[in-house]
Coordinates of C-alpha atoms in Angstrom, one line a residue:
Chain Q
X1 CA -50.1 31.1 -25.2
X2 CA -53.7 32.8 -24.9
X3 CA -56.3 30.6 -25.9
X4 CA -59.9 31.5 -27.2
X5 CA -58.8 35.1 -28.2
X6 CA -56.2 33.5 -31.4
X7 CA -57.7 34.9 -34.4
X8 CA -57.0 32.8 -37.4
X9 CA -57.1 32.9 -41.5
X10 CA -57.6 29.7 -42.9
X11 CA -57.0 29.4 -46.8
X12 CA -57.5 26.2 -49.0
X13 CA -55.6 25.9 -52.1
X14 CA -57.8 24.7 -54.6
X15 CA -55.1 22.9 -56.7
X16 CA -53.8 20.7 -53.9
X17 CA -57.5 19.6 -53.0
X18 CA -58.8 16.9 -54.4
X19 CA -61.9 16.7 -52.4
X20 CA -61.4 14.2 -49.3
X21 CA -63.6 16.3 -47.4
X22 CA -61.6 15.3 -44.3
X23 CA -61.7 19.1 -43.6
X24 CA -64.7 18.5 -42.6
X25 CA -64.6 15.6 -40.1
X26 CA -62.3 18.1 -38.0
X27 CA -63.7 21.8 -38.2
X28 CA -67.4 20.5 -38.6
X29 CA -69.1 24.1 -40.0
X30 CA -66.1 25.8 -40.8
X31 CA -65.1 23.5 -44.1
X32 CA -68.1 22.8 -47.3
X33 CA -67.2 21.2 -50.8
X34 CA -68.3 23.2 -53.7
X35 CA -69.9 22.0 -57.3
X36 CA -66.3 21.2 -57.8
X37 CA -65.9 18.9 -55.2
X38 CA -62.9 21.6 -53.7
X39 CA -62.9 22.7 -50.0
X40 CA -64.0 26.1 -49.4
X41 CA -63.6 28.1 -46.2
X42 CA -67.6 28.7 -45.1
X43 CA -66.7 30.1 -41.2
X44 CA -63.5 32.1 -40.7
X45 CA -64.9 32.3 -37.0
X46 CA -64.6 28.7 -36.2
X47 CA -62.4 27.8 -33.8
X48 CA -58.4 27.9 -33.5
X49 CA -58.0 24.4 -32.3
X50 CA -60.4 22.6 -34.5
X51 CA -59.0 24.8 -38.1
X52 CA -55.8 23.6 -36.6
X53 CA -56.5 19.8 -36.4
X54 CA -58.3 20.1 -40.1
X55 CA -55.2 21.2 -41.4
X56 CA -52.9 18.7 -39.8
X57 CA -55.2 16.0 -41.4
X58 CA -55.8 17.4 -44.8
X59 CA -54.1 14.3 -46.9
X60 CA -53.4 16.7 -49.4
X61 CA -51.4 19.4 -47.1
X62 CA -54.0 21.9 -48.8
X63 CA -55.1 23.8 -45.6
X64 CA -53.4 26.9 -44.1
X65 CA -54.1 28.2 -41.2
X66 CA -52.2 31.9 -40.2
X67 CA -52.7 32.2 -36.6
X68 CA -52.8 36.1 -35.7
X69 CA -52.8 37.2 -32.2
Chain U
X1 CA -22.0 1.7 -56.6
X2 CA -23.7 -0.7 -54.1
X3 CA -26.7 -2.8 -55.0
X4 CA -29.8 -1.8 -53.6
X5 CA -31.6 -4.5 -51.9
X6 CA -35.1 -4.6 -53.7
X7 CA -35.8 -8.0 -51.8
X8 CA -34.2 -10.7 -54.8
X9 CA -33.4 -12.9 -52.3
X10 CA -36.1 -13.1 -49.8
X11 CA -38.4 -15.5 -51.6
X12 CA -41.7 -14.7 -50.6
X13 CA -40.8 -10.7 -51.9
X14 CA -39.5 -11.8 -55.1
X15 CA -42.0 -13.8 -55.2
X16 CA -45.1 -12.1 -53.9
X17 CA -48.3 -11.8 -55.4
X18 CA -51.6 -11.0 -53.5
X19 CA -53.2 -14.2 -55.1
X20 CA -51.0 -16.2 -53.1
X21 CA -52.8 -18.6 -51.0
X22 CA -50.3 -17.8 -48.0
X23 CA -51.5 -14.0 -47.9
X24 CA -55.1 -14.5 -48.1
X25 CA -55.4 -14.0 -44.5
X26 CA -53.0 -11.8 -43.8
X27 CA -50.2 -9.7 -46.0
X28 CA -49.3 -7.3 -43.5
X29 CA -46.2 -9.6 -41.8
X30 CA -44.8 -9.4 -45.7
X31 CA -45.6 -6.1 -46.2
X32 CA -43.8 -5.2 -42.7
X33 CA -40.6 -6.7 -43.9
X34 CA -40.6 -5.2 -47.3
X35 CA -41.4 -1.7 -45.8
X36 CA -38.9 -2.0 -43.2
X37 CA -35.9 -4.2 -45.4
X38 CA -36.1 -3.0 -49.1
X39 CA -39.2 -0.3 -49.3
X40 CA -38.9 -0.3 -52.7
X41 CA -39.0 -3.9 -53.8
X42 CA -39.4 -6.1 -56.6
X43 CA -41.8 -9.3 -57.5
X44 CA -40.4 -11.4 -60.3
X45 CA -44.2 -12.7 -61.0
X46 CA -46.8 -11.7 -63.8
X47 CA -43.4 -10.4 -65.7
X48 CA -41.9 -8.7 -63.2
X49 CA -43.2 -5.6 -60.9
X50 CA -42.1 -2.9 -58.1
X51 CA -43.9 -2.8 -55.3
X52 CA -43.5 0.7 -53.4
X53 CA -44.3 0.6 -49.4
X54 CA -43.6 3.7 -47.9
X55 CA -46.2 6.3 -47.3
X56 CA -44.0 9.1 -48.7
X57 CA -43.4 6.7 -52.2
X58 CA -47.3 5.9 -52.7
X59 CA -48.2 9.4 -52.2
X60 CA -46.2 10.5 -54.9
X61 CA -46.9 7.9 -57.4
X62 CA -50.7 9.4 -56.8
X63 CA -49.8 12.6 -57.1
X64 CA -47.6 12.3 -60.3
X65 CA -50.3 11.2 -62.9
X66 CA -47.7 12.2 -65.5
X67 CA -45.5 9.5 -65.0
X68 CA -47.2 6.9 -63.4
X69 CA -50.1 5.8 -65.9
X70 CA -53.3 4.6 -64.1
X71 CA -53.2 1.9 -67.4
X72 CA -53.4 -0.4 -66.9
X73 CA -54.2 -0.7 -63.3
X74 CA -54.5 -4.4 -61.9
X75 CA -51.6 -6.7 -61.3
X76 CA -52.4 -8.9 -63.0
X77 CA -55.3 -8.0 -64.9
X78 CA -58.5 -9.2 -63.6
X79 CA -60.6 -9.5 -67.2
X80 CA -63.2 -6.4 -66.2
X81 CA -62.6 -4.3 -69.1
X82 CA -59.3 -5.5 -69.6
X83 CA -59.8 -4.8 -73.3
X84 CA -59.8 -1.0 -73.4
X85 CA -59.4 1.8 -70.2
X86 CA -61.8 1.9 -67.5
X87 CA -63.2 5.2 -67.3
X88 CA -62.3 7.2 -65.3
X89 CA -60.0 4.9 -63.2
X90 CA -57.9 3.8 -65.5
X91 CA -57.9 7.3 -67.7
X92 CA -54.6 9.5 -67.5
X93 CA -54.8 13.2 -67.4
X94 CA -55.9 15.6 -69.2
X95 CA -58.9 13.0 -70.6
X96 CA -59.4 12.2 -67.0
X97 CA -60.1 15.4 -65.7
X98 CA -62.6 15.7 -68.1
X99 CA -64.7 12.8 -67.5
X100 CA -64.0 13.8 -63.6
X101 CA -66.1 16.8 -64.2
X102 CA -68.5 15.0 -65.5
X103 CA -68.7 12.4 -62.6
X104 CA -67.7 14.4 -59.4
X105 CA -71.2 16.5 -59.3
X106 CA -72.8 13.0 -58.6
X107 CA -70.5 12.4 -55.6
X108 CA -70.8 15.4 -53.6
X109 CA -71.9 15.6 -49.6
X110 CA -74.9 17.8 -51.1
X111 CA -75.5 15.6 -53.7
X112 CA -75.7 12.5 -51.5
X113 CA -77.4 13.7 -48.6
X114 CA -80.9 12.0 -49.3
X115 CA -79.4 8.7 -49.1
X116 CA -78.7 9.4 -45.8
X117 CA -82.1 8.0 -44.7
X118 CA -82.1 5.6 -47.2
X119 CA -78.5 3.6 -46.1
X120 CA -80.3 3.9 -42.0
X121 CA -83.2 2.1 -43.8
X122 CA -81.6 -0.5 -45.4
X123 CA -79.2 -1.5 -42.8
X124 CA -82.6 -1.2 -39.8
X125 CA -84.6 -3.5 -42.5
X126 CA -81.3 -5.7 -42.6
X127 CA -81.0 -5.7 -39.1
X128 CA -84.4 -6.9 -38.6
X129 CA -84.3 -9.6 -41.0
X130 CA -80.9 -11.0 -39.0
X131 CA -81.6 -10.4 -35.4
X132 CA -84.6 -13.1 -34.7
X133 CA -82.6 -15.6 -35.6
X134 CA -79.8 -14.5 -32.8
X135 CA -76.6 -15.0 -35.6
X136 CA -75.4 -14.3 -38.8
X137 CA -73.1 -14.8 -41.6
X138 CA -71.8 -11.0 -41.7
X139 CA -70.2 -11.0 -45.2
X140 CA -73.5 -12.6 -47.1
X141 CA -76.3 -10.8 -44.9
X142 CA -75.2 -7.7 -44.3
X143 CA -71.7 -6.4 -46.3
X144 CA -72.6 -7.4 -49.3
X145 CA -75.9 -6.5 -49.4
X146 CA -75.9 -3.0 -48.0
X147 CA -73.8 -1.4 -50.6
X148 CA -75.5 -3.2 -53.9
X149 CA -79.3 -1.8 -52.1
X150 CA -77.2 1.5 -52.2
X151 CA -75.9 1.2 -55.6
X152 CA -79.6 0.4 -56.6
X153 CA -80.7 3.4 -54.8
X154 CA -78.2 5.5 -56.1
X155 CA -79.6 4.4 -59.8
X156 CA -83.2 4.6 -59.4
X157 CA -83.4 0.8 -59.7
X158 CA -85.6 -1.1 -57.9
X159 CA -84.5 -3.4 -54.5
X160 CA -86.2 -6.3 -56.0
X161 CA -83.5 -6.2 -58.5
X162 CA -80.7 -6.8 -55.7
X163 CA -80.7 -10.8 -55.5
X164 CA -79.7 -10.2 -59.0
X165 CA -77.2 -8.1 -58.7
X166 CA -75.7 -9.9 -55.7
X167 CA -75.4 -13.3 -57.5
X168 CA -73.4 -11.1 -60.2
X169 CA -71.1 -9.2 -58.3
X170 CA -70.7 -12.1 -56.4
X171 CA -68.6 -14.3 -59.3
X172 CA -66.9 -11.1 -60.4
X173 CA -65.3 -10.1 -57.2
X174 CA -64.6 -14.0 -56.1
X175 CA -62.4 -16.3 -58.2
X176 CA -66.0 -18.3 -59.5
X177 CA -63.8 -21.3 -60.7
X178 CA -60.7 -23.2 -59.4
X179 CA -59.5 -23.0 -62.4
X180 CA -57.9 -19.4 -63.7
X181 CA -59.0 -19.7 -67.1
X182 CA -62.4 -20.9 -66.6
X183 CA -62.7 -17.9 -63.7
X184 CA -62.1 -15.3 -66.3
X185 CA -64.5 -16.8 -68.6
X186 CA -67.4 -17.0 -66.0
X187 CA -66.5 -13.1 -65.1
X188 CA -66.3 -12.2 -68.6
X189 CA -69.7 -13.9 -69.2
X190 CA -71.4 -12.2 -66.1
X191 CA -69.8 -8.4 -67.0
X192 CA -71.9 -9.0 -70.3
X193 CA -74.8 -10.1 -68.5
X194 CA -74.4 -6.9 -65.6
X195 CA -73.8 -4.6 -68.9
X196 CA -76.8 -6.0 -70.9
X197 CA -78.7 -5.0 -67.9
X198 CA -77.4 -1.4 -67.8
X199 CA -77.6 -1.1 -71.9
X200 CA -81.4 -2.5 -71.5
X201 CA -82.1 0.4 -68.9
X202 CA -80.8 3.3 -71.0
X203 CA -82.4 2.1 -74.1
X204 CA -85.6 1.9 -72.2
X205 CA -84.4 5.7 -71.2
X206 CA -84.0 6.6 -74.7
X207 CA -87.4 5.0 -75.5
X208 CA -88.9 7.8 -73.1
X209 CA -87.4 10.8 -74.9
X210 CA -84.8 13.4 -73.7
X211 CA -82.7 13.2 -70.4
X212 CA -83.6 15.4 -67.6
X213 CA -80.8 17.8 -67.3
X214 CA -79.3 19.5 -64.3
X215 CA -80.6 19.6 -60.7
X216 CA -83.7 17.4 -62.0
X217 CA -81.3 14.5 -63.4
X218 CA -81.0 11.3 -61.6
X219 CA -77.8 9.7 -62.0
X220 CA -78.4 8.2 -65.6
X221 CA -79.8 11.2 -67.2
X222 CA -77.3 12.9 -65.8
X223 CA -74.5 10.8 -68.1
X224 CA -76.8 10.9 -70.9
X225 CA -76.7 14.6 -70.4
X226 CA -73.2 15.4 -70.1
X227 CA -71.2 17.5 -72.2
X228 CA -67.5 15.7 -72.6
X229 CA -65.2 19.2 -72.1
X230 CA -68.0 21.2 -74.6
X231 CA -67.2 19.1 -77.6
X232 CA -69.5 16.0 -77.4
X233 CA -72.2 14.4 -75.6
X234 CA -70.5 10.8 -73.9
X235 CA -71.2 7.2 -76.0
X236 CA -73.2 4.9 -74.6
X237 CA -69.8 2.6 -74.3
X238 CA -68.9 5.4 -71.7
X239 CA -72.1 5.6 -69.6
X240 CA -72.0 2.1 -69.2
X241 CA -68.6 2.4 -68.4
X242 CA -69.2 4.5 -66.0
X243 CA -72.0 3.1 -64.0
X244 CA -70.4 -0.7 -64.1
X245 CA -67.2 1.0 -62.3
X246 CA -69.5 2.7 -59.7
X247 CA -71.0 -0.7 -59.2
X248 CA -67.9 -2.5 -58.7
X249 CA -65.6 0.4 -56.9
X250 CA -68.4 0.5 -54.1
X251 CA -68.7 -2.8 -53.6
X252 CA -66.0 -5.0 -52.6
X253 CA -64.5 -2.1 -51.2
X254 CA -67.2 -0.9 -48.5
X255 CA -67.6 -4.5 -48.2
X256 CA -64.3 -5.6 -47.1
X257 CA -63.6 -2.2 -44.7
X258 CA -67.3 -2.7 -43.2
X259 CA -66.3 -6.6 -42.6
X260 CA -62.8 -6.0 -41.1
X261 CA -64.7 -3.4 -38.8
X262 CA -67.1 -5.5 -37.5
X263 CA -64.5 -8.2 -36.6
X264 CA -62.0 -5.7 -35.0
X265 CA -65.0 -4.3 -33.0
X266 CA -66.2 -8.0 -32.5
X267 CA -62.7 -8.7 -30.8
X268 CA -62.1 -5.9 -29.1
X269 CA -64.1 -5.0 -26.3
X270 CA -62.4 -1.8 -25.5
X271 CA -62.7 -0.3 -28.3
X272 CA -66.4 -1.3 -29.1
X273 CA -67.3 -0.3 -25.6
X274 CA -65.9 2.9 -26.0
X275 CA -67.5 3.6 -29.7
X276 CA -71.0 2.5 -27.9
X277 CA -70.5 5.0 -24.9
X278 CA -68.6 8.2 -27.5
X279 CA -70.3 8.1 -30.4
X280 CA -69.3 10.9 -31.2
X281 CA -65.4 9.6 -32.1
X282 CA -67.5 7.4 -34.5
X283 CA -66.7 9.7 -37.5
X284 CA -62.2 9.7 -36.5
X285 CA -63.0 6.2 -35.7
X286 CA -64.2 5.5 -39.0
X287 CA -61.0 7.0 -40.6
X288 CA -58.9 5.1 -38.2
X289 CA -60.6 1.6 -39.4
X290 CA -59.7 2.8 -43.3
X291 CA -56.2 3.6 -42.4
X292 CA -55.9 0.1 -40.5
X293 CA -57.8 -1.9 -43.0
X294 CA -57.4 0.4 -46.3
X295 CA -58.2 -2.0 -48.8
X296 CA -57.1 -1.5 -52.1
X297 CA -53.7 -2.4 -53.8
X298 CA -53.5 -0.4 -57.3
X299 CA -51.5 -0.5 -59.9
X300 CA -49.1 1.9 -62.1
X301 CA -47.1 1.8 -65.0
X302 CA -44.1 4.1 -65.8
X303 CA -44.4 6.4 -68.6
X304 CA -41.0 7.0 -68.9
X305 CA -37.2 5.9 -66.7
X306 CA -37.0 6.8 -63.1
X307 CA -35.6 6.0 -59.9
X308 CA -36.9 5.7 -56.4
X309 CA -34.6 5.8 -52.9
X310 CA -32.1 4.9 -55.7
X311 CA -33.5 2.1 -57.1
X312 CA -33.6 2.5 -61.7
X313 CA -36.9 1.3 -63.2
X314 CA -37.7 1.0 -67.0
X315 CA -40.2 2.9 -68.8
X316 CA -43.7 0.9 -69.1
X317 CA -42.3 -1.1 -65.4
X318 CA -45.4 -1.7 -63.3
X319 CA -45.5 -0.3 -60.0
X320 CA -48.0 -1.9 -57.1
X321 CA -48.6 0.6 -54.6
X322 CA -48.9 -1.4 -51.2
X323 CA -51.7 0.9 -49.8
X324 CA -51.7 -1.5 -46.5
X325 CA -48.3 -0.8 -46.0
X326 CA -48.3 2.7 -46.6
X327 CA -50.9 3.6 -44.1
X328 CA -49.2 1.7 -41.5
X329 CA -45.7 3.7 -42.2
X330 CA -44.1 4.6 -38.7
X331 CA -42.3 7.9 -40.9
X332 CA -46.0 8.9 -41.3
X333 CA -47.9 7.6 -38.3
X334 CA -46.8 7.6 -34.6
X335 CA -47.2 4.3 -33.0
X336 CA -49.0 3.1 -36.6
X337 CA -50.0 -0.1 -35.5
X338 CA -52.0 1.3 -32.3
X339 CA -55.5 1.7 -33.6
X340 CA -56.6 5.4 -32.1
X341 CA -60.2 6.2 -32.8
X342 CA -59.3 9.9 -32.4
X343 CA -55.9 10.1 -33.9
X344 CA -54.6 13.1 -35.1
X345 CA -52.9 14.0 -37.7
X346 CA -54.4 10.9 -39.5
X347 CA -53.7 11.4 -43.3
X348 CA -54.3 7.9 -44.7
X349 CA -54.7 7.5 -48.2
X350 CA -57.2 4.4 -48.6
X351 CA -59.1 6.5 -50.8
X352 CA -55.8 7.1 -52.7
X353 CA -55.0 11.1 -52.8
X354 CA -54.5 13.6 -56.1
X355 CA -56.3 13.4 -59.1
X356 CA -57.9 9.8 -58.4
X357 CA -58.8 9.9 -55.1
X358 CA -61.8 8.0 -54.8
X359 CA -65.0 9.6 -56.0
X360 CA -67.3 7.7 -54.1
X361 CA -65.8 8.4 -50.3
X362 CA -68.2 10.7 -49.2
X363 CA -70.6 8.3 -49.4
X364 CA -68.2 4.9 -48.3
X365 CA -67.8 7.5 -45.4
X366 CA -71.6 7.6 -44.8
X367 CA -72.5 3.8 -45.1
X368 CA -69.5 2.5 -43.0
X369 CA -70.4 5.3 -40.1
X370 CA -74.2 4.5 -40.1
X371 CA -73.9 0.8 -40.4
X372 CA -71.4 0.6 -37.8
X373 CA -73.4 2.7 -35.3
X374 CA -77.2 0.8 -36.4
X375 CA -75.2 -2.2 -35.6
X376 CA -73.7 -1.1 -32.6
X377 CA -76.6 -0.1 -31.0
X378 CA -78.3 -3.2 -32.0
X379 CA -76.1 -5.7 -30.6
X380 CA -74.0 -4.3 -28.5
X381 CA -72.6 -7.7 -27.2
X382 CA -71.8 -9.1 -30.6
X383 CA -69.1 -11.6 -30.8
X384 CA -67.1 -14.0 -33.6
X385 CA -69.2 -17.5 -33.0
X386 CA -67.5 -19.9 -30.6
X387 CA -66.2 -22.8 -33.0
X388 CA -66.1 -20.7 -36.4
X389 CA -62.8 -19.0 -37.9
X390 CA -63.1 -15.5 -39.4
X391 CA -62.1 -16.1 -43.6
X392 CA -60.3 -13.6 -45.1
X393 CA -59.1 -12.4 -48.9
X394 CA -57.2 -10.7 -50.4
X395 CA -56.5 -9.7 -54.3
X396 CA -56.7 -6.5 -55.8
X397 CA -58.9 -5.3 -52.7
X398 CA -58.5 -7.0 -49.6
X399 CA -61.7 -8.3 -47.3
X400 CA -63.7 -11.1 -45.3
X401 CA -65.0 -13.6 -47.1
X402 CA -67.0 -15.1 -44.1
X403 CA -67.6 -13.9 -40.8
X404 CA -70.4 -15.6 -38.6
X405 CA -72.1 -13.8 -35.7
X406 CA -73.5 -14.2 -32.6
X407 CA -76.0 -11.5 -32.0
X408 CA -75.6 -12.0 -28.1

């Protein structure tokens, strides 16, 4: 499989979240919390691998990540 | 239709409670046999209660606030606001989402960013006060200490209020007395004191006119402030409430995970070594220490009949999530009992998950990582000190009770 060139989409769903901000630890600049305390997506650009590893350590299985190629 | 074993005749299951002097140091063996034997098990003390153990059953009893109540949580009950709910802990939905809209602007990363400096302060100026003297007792120096300065911080309060507050928080997390009845009355008696001391603060607050709203409120004004779902401003009952629980929620806790840490770093060479030389695993590391140590056991109670991995429980059972055992499920974590400082996937729950999940993580997060690495880089060639035992304990939230030091 290419790598570097993977574009992905990476969604949150705001009523799984509860605000672990684990997203964070793993896609450091791609991930914020709002007023709300709910993940929101603030670099669509980040990379493949780290969006990857966010979502397989969101506790709430809240992250998904399409991969397009 | 086959009984289900639920661990009736293994006497230290049926009989399990986390007082028991015999788990003090160290429940996981027990909790290893339940999870692997009867995952769903049951203790015959304090009246009877389930005890889940897998990851999977845990999970869901957070997730599902509609049948498992949060009130009321301990097992047994530990006499802090045993008398009515503890807000917002103890609070079921939809009441609890509402004072959680209230309380969750307070606990956000943006929110909590300026105490950034002021947890490296506290922990250098603690660091200075212990090194000179070339050892330590971890647990009263440092643990304890840290997160009550932080608490104070947090509130506005002054520091030289903290020998105070430590000498309070200090009979309500430990059993004060030998005697049960005499330890609930000493707890009792100090909540009143801790909760005069609050009520005296927002009177003098209410002495000085209107709280400052929005952006410009500190914590306290913020509560006094608040609007509860757009229908009523919150009683003073529920401020104090409030800050008590944020008190005693970031205490023992941060406490007890920053305690085990420090031992398992003091013990392990490797894997201090290799958090001195990559500090930059220090943040997975961190979440690796709070799935090995996570140290709270909560407690449920069934709103109405169910049955888990085919086990039948009663409306109004109580359920004890084993939160230790859960994050050390092998159906949820390869090689579980390997600690990884960079392991991935790494879901624990020690802050819980779902509608409770702890409000104050962010910043447990941000004191454990910049403790750990102040310390770290302090004394790199810390040990346990030859002759002394590490004490641990364990009740409602597990942790060290003494720990001494050599600085080296």
């Amino acid at each position: 499989m290419p790598t570097g060139q993977t574009r992905s989409h990476v969604s949150v769903d705001r009523e799984r979240c509860a605000g672990h901000g684990v997203c964070m630890i793993y896609a450091p600049g791609a991930f914020d919390l709002d007023d709300d305390g709910v993940a929101v997506v603030i670099d669509q650009g980040a990379d493949a691998e780290s969006l990857r590893r966010a979502k397989d350590n969101c506790p709430e299985h809240a992250i998904t990540v399409e991969e397009n190629s | 239709m086959t009984e289900i074993d639920t661990g009736a005749v293994d006497v230290e299951i049926s009989q399990f409670h986390y007082g028991s002097p015999e788990y003090q140091e160290d429940a996981n063996p027990v909790f290893d046999r339940i999870r692997s034997t009867c995952p769903v098990a049951k203790s015959e003390k304090f009246g009877g209660f389930w005890m889940l153990s897998k990851y999977e059953d845990v999970y869901q009893a957070y997730q599902d606030t509609g049948l498992f109540s949060s009130y009321p949580n301990p097992i047994p009950p530990n006499g802090i606001g045993s008398d009515r709910p503890v807000i917002p802990v103890e609070i079921d939905p939809p009441d609890h989402g509402k004072y959680r809209k209230i309380l969750q602007p307070l606990f956000t990363v943006q929110r909590l960013r300026p105490l950034d400096a002021k947890i490296e302060q506290h922990t250098r100026d603690l660091i200075e006060g212990i090194a000179a003297r070339g050892e330590c007792e971890f647990v009263t120096e440092f643990a304890h200490v840290l997160p009550t300065r932080v608490f104070l911080d947090m509130m506005g309060w002054p520091i030289d209020d903290a020998p105070k507050f430590l000498e309070w928080t200090e009979k309500l997390m430990r059993e004060p007395s030998s005697d049960p009845e005499e330890s609930l009355r000493i707890k009792e008696e100090t909540g009143m004191e801790v909760v005069g001391y609050f009520a005296e603060e927002l009177d003098r607050r209410e002495e000085l006119g209107p709280s400052q709203t929005g952006d410009d409120a500190d914590f306290i004004d913020w509560l006094r402030s608040a609007s509860f779902a757009g229908e009523r401003e919150l009683t003073q009952f529920e401020i104090l409430d409030c800050i008590f629980i944020v008190l005693l929620a970031g205490l023992d806790t941060v406490q007890g995970v920053l305690s085990m840490s420090i031992e398992f770093l003091a013990t392990h060479d490797d894997y201090r070594k290799d958090l001195i030389a990559h500090p930059e695993k220090m943040n997975t590391a961190v979440e690796e220490l709070l799935r090995i140590f996570a140290p709270v056991l909560p407690g449920r109670r069934l709103t109405e009949d169910t049955e888990i991995r085919g086990v039948e429980m009663k409306k109004d059972d109580r359920v004890l999530l084993l939160m230790g055992s859960a994050c050390r499920d092998v159906d949820e974590f390869e090689n579980p009992d390997v600690v990884d400082f960079e392991r991935s996937p790494n879901r624990h729950i020690a802050f819980g998950a779902g509608a409770h999940r702890c409000l104050g993580a962010h910043l447990a997060r941000q004191e454990l990582r910049i403790a750990l690495h102040e310390w770290l880089t302090r004394f790199p060639d810390y040990t346990i000190k030859d002759g002394t035992k590490v004490v641990h304990h364990l009740s409602a939230v597990k942790g060290v009770s003494e720990m001494h030091l050599d600085l080296g």
